[in-house]
PDB file of C-alpha atoms in Angstrom:
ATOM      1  CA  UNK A   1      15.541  26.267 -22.947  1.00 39.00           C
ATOM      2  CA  UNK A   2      17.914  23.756 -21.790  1.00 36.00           C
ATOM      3  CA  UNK A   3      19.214  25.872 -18.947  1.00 36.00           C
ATOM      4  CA  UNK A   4      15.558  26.572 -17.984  1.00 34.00           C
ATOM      5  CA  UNK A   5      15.097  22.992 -17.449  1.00 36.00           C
ATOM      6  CA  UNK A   6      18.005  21.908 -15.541  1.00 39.00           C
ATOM      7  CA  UNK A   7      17.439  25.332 -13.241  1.00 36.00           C
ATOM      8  CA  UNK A   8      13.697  23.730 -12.966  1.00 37.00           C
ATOM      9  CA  UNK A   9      15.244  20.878 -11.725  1.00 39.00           C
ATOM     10  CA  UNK A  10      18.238  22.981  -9.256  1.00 39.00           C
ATOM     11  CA  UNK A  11      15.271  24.708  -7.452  1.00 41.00           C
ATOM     12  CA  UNK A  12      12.968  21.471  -6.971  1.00 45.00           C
ATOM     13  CA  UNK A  13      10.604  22.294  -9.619  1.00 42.00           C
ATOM     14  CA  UNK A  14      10.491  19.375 -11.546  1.00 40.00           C
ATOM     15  CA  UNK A  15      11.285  16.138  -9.542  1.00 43.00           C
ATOM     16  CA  UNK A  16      14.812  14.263 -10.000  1.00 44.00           C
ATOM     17  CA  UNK A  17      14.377  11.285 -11.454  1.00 43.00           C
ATOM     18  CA  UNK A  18      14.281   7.909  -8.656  1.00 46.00           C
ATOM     19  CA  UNK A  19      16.370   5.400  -8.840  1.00 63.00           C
ATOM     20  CA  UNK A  20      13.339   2.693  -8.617  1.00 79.00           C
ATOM     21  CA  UNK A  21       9.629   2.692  -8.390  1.00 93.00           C
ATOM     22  CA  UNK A  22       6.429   1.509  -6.744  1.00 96.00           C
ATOM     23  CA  UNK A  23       4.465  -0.828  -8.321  1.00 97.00           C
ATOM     24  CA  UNK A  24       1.659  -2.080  -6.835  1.00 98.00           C
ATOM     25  CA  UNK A  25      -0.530  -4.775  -8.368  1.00 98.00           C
ATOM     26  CA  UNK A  26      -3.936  -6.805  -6.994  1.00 98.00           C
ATOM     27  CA  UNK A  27      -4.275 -10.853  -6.837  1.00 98.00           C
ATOM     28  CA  UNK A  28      -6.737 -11.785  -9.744  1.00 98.00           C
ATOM     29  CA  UNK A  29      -9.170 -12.792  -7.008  1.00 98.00           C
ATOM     30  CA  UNK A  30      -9.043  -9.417  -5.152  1.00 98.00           C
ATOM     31  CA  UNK A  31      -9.000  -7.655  -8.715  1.00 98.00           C
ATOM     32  CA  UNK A  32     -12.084  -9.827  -9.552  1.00 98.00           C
ATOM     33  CA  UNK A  33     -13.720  -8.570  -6.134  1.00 97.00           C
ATOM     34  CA  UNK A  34     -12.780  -4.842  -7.167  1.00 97.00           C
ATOM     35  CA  UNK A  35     -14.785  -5.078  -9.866  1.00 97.00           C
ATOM     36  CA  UNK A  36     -17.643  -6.903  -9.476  1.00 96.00           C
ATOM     37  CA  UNK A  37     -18.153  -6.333  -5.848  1.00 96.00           C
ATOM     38  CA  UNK A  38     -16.292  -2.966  -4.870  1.00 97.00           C
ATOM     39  CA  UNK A  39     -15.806  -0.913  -7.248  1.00 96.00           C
ATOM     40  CA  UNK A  40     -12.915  -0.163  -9.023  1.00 95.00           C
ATOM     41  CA  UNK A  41     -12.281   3.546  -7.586  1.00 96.00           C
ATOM     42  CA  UNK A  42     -11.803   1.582  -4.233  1.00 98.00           C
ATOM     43  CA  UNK A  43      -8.758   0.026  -6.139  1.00 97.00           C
ATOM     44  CA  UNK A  44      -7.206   3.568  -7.198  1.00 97.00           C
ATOM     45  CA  UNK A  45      -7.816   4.959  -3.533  1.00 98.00           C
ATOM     46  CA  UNK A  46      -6.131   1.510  -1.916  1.00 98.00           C
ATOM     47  CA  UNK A  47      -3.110   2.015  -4.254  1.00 98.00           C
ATOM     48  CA  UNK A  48      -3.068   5.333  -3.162  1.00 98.00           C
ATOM     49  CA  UNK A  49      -2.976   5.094   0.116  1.00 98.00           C
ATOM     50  CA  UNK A  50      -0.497   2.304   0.305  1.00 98.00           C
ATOM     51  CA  UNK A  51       1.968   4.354  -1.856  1.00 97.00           C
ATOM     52  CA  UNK A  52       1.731   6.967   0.678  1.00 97.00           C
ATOM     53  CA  UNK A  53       2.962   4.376   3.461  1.00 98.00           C
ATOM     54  CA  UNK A  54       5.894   3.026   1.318  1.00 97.00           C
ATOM     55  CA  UNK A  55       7.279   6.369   0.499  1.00 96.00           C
ATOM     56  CA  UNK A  56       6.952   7.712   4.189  1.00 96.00           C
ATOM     57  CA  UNK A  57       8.611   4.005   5.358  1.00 97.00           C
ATOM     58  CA  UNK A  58      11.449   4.717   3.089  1.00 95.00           C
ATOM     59  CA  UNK A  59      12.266   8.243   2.505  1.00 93.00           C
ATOM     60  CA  UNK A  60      14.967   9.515   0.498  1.00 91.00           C
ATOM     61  CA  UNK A  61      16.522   5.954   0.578  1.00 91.00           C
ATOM     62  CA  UNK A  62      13.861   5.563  -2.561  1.00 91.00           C
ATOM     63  CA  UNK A  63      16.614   7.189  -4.717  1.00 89.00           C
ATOM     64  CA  UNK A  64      19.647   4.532  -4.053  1.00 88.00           C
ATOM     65  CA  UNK A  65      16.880   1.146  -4.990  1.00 91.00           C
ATOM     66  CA  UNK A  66      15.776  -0.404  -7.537  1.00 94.00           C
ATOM     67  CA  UNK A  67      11.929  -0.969  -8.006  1.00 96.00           C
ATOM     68  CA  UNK A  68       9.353  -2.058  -4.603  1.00 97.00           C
ATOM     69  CA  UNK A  69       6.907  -4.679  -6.042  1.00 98.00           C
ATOM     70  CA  UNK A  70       3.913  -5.206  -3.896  1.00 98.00           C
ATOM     71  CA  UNK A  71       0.803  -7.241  -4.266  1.00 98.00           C
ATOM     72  CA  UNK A  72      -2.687  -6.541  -2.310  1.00 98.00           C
ATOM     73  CA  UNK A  73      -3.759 -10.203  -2.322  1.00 98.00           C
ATOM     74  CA  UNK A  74      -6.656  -9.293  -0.339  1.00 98.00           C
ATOM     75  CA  UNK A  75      -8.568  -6.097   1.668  1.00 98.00           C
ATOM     76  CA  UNK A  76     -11.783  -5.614   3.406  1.00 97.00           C
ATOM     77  CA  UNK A  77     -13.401  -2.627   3.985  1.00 96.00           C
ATOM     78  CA  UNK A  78     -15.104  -1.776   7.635  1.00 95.00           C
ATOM     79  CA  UNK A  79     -18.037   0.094   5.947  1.00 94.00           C
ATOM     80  CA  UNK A  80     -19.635  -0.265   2.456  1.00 94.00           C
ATOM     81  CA  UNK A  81     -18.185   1.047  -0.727  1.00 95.00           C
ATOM     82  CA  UNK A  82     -20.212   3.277  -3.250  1.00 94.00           C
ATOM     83  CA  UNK A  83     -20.453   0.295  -5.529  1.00 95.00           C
ATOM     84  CA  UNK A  84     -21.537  -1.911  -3.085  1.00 94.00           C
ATOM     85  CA  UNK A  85     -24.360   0.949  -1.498  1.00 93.00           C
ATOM     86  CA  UNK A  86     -25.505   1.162  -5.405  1.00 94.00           C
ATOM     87  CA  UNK A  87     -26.381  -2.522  -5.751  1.00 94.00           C
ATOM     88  CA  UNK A  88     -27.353  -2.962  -2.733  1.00 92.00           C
ATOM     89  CA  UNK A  89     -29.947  -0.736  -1.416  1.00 86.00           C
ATOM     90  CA  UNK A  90     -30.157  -2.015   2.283  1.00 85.00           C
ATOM     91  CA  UNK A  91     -26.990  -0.828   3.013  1.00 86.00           C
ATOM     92  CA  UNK A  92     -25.861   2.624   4.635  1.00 87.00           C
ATOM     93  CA  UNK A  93     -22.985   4.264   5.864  1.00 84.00           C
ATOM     94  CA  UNK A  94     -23.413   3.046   9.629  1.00 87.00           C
ATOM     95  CA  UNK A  95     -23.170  -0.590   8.186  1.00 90.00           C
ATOM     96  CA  UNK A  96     -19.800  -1.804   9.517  1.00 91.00           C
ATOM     97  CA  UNK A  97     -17.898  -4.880   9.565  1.00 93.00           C
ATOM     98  CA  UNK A  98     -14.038  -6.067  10.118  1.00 94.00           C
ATOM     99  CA  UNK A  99     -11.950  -5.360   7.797  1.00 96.00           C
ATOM    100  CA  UNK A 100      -7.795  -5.701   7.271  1.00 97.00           C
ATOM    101  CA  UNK A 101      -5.858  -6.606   4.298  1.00 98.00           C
ATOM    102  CA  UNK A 102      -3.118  -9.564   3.143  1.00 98.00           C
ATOM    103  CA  UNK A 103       0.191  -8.021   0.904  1.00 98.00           C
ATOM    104  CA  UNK A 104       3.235  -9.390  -0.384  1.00 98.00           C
ATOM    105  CA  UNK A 105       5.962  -7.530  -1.186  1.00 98.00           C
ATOM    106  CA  UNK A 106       9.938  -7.209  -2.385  1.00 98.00           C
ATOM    107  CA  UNK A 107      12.697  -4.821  -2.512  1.00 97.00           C
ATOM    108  CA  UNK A 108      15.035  -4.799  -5.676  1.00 96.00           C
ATOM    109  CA  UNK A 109      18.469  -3.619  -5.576  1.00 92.00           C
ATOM    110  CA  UNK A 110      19.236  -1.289  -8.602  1.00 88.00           C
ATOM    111  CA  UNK A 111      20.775  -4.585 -10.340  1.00 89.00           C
ATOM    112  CA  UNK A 112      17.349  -5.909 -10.367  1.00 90.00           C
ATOM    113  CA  UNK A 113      18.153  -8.721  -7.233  1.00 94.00           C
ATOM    114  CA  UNK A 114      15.821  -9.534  -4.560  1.00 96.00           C
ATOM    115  CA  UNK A 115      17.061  -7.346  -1.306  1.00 95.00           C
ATOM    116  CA  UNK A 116      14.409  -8.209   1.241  1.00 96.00           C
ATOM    117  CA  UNK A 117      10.788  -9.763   1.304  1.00 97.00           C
ATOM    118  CA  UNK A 118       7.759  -9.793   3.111  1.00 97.00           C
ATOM    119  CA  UNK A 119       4.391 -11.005   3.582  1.00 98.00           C
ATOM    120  CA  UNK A 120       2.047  -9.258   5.870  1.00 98.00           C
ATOM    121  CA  UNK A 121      -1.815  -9.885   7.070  1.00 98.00           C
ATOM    122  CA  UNK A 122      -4.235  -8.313   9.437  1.00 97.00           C
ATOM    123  CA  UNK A 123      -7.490  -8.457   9.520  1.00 96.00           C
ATOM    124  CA  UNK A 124      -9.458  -7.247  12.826  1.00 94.00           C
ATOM    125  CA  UNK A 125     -11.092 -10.001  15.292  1.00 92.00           C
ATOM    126  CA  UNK A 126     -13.676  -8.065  16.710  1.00 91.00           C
ATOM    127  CA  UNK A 127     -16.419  -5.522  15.738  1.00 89.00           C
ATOM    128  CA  UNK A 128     -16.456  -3.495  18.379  1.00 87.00           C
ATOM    129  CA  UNK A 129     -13.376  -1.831  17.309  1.00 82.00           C
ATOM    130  CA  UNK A 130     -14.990  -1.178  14.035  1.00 80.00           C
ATOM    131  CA  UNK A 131     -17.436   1.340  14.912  1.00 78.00           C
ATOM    132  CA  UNK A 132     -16.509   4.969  14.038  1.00 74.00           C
ATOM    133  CA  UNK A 133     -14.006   3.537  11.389  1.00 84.00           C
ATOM    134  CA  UNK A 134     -13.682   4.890   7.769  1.00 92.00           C
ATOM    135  CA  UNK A 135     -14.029   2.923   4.989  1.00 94.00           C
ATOM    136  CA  UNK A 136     -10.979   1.436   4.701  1.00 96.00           C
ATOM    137  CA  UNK A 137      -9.232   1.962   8.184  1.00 95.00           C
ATOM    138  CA  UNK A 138      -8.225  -1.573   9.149  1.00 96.00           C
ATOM    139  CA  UNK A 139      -6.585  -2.149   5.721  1.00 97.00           C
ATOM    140  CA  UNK A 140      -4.766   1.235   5.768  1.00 97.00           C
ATOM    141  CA  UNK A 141      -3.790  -0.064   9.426  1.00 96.00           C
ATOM    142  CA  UNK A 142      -2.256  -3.196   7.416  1.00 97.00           C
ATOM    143  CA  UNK A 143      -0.500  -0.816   4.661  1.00 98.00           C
ATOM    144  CA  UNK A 144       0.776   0.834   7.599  1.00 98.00           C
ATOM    145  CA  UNK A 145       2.378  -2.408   9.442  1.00 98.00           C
ATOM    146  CA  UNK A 146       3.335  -3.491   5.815  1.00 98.00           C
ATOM    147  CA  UNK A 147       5.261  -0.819   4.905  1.00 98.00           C
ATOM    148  CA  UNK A 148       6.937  -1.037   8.581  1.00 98.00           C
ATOM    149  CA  UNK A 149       8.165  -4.547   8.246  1.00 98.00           C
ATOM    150  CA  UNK A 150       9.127  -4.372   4.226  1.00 98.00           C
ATOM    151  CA  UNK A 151      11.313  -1.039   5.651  1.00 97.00           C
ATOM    152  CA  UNK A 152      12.663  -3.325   8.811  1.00 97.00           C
ATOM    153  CA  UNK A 153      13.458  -6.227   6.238  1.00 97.00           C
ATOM    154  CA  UNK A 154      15.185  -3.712   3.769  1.00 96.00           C
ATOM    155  CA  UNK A 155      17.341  -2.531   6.214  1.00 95.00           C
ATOM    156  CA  UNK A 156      18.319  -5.270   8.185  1.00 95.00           C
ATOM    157  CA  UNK A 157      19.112  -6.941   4.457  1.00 94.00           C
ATOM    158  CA  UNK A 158      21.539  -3.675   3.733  1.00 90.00           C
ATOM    159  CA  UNK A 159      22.872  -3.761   6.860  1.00 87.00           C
ATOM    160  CA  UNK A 160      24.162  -7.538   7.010  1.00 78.00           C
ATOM    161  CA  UNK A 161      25.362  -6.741   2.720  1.00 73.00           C
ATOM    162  CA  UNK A 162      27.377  -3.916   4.616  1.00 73.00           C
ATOM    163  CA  UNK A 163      29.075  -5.903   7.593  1.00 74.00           C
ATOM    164  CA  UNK A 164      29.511  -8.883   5.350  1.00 71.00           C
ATOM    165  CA  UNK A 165      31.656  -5.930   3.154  1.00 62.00           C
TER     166      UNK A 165
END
C-alpha cells in the first residue's frame, strides 16, 4: 500500500503537499453584509474566485512560502445576488450598479515573517461601464489587480532579501 501511495504521488495523482496556504477571510462588516444582505453562497463564490487569481499570480513559487493571508474588507456586486432578488421582488437580472472590492493582504515566509504587504481598492466610477457585466465582474477585476500587486510586492521583497545576500 505504501508504494501505491508514494507512486500516486510520482505520477501527479495525489497533490504534493505546499509549503503554505491561502486563507482568505471577510471584515465583520462585509461578513455581516454576506449574510443579511447577499447571501452567503456569494461569499463561497468570492473566495473562490479570488483563490483562482492568487494561485495563477504566483505559480509554483506557492511551494517555497509560507501561508498568503488576505482579507475582503469590502465587495459590491454590478447586478443583484439570489438573496437579494428573493427579498426583494422589484429587482431583476438587468438591474445593475457599480461595483469593485477593498482587500488587504500579506505574504509569510515559511518562518512565519511578514515578506510583503498590500492593500488594494477599486470600485468603478461610472455606470455605463456596468452594463453587460456579471455579477461580480468589477470585484473579480479588483481580485485580479490584487493578486497583481501582492505578486509585484512579493517579488520585489525576495528580490532586495537576495541582493542584500
Amino acid at each position: 500500500m505504501k508504494y501505491l501511495l508514494i507512486s500516486a504521488c510520482v505520477l501527479g495523482l495525489v497533490p504534493a503537499a505546499q509549503a503554505g496556504d491561502v486563507n482568505i477571510t471577510f471584515s465583520e462588516k462585509f461578513a455581516e453584509s454576506l449574510q443579511d444582505k447577499l447571501g452567503e453562497r456569494e461569499g463561497t463564490y468570492l473566495i473562490k474566485q479570488l483563490t483562482r487569481d492568487i494561485e495563477q499570480e504566483f505559480g509554483d513559487e506557492l511551494a517555497t512560502m509560507g501561508d498568503i493571508n488576505i482579507k475582503i474588507i469590502d465587495a459590491k456586486a454590478n447586478r443583484p445576488t439570489m438573496k437579494e432578488m428573493s427579498d426583494k421582488p422589484g429587482l431583476s437580472m438587468r438591474s445593475i450598479a457599480v461595483g469593485g472590492a477593498s482587500l488587504e493582504g500579506e505574504v509569510l515566509g515559511e518562518d512565519g515573517e511578514v515578506i510583503a504587504s498590500t492593500n488594494y481598492k477599486y470600485y468603478e466610477t461610472d455606470i455605463r461601464y456596468a452594463k453587460g457585466s456579471a455579477t461580480w465582474s468589477d470585484a473579480k477585476r479588483s481580485f485580479n489587480r490584487f493578486a497583481d500587486k501582492l505578486g509585484k510586492e512579493y517579488r520585489k521583497a525576495t528580490d532586495d532579501a537576495d541582493a542584500d545576500s
